[in-house]
mmCIF file of C-alpha atoms in Angstrom:
data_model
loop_
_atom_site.group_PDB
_atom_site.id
_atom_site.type_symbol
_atom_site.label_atom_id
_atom_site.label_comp_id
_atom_site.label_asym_id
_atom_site.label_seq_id
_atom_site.Cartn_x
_atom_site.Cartn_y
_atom_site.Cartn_z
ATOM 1 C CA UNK A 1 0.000 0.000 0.000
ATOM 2 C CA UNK A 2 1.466 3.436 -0.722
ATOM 3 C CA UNK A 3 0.815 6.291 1.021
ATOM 4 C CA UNK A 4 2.318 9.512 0.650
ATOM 5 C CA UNK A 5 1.187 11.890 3.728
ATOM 6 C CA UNK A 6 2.147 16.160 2.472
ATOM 7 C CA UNK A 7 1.476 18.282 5.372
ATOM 8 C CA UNK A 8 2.486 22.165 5.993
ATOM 9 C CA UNK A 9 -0.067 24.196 4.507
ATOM 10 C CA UNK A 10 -1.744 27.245 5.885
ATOM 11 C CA UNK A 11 -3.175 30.764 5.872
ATOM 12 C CA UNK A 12 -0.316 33.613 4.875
ATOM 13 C CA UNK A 13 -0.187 36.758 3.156
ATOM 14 C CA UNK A 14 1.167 37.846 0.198
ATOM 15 C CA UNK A 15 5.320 37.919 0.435
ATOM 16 C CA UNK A 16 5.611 35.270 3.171
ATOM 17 C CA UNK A 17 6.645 31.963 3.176
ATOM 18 C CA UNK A 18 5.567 28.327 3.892
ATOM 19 C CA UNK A 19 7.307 24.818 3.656
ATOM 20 C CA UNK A 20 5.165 21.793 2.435
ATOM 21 C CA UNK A 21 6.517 18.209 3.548
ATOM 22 C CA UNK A 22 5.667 14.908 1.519
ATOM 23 C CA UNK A 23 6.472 11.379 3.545
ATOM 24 C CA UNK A 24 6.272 8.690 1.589
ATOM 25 C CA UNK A 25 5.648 5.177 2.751
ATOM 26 C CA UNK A 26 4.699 1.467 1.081
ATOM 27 C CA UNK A 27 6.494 1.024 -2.038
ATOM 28 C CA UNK A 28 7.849 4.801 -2.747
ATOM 29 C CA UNK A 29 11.262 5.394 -2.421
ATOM 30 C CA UNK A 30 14.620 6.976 -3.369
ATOM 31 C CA UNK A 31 13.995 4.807 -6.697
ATOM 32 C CA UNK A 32 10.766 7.226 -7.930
ATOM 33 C CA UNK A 33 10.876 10.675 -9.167
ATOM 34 C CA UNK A 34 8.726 13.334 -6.915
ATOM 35 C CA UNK A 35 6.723 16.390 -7.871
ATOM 36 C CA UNK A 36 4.188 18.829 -6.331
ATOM 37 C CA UNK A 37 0.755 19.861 -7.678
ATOM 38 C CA UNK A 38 -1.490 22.470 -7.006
ATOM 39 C CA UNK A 39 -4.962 22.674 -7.611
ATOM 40 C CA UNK A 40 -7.022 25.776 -7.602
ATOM 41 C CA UNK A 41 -11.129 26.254 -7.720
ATOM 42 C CA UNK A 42 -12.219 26.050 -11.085
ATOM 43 C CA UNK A 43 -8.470 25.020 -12.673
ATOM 44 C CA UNK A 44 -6.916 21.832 -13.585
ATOM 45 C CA UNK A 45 -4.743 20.653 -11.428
ATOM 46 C CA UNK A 46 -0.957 21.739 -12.894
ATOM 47 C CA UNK A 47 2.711 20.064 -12.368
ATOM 48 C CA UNK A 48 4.647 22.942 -9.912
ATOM 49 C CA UNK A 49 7.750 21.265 -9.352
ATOM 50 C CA UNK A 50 9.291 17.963 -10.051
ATOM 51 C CA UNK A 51 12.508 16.248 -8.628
ATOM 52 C CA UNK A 52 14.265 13.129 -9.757
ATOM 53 C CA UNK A 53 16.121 10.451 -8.282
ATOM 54 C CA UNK A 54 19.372 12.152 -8.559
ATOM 55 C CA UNK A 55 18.498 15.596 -7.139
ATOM 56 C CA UNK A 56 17.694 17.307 -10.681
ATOM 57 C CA UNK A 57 14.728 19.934 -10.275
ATOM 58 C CA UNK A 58 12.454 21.264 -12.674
ATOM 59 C CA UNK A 59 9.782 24.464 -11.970
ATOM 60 C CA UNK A 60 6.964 25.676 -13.579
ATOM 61 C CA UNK A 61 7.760 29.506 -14.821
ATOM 62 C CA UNK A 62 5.569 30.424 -12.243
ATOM 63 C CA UNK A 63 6.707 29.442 -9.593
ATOM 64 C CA UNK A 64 10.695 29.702 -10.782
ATOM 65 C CA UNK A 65 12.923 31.885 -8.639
ATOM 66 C CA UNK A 66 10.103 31.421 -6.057
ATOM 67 C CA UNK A 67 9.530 27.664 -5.243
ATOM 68 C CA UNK A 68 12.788 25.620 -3.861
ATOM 69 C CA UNK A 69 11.696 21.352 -3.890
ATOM 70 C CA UNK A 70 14.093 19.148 -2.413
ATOM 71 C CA UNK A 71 14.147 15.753 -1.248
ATOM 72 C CA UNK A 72 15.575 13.525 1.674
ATOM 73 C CA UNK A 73 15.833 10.169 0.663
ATOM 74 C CA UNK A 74 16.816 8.828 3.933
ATOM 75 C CA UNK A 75 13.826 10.028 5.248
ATOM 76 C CA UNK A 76 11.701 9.487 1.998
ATOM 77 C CA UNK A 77 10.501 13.156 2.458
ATOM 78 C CA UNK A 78 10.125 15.766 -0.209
ATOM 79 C CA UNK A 79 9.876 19.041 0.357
ATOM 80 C CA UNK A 80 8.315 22.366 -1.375
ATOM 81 C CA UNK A 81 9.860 26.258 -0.131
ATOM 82 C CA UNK A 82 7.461 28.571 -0.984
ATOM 83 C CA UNK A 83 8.560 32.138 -0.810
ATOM 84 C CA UNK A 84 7.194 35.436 -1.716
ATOM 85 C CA UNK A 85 3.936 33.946 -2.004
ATOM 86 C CA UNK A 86 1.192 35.282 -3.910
ATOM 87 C CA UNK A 87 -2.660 35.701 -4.205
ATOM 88 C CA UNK A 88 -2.763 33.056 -7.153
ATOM 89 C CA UNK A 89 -0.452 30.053 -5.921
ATOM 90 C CA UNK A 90 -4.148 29.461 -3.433
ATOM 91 C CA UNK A 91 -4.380 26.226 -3.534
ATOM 92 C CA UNK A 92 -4.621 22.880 -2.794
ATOM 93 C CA UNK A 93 -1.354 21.742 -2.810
ATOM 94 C CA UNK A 94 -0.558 17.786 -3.774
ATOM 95 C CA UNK A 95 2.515 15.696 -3.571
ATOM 96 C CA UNK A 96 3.050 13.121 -6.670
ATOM 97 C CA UNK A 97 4.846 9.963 -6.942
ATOM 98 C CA UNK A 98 6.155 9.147 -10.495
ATOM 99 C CA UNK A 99 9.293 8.962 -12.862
ATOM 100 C CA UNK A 100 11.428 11.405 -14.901
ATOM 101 C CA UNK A 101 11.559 10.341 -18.731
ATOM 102 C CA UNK A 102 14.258 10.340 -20.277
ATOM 103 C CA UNK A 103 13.494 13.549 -22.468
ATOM 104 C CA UNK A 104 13.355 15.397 -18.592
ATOM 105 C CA UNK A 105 9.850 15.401 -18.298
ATOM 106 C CA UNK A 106 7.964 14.261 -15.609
ATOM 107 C CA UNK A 107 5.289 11.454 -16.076
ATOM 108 C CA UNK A 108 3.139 10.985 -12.799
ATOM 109 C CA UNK A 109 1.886 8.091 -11.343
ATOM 110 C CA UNK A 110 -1.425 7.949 -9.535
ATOM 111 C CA UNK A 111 0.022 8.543 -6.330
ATOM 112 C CA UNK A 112 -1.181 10.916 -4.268
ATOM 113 C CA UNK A 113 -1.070 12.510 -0.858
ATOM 114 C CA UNK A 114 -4.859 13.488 0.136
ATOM 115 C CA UNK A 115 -3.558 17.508 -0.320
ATOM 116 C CA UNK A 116 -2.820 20.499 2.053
ATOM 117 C CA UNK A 117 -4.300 23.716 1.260
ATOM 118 C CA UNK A 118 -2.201 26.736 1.069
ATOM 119 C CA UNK A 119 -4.196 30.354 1.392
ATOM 120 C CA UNK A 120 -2.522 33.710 0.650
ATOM 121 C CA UNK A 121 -4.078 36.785 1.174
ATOM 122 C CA UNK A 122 -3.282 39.804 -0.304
#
């Protein structure tokens, strides 16, 4: 049974900072590539960050220069910094279990933590 348990979300305003965390459990480890999505009312729910088994990271251009993942895979934890947060990155915020493609895209599995919402007022 996998489970992957993301936790950290909360109520900010705009320009601070939160820190999601992702532990994985069950069959997920060191061997899968990790990502966060985010899901917002009335929008599809979009790739934010991705991180393979080697440490290699890939951002969405929105979040770029903003959004920091990482990954412990001692711990099987992943990890999303979120600073200078804005109005529009509201949302509810999912970690992903899947595998990096050779081309360097990510391909998800359907493998998800049950989502932590993240609020920013402006």
């Amino acid at each position: 049974q996998v489970q992957l348990v993301d936790s950290g979300g909360g109520l900010v305003q705009a320009g601070e900072s939160l820190r999601l965390s992702c532990a994985a459990s069950g069959t997920i480890s060191s061997r899968n590539a990790m990502a966060w999505y985010r899901q917002a009312p009335g929008k599809r729910r979009e790739l934010v960050a991705s991180i393979t088994t080697r440490g290699t990271t890939n951002y969405a251009d929105f979040v770029k220069g903003r959004f920091t993942i990482s990954r412990d895979n001692a711990k099987n934890t992943v990890y999303l910094q979120m600073n200078s947060l804005k109005p529009e990155d509201t949302a509810v915020y999912y970690c992903n279990a899947g595998e990096s493609l050779p081309s360097g895209s990510y391909y998800s599995y359907n493998y998800w933590g049950q989502g932590t919402q993240v609020t920013v007022s402006s």
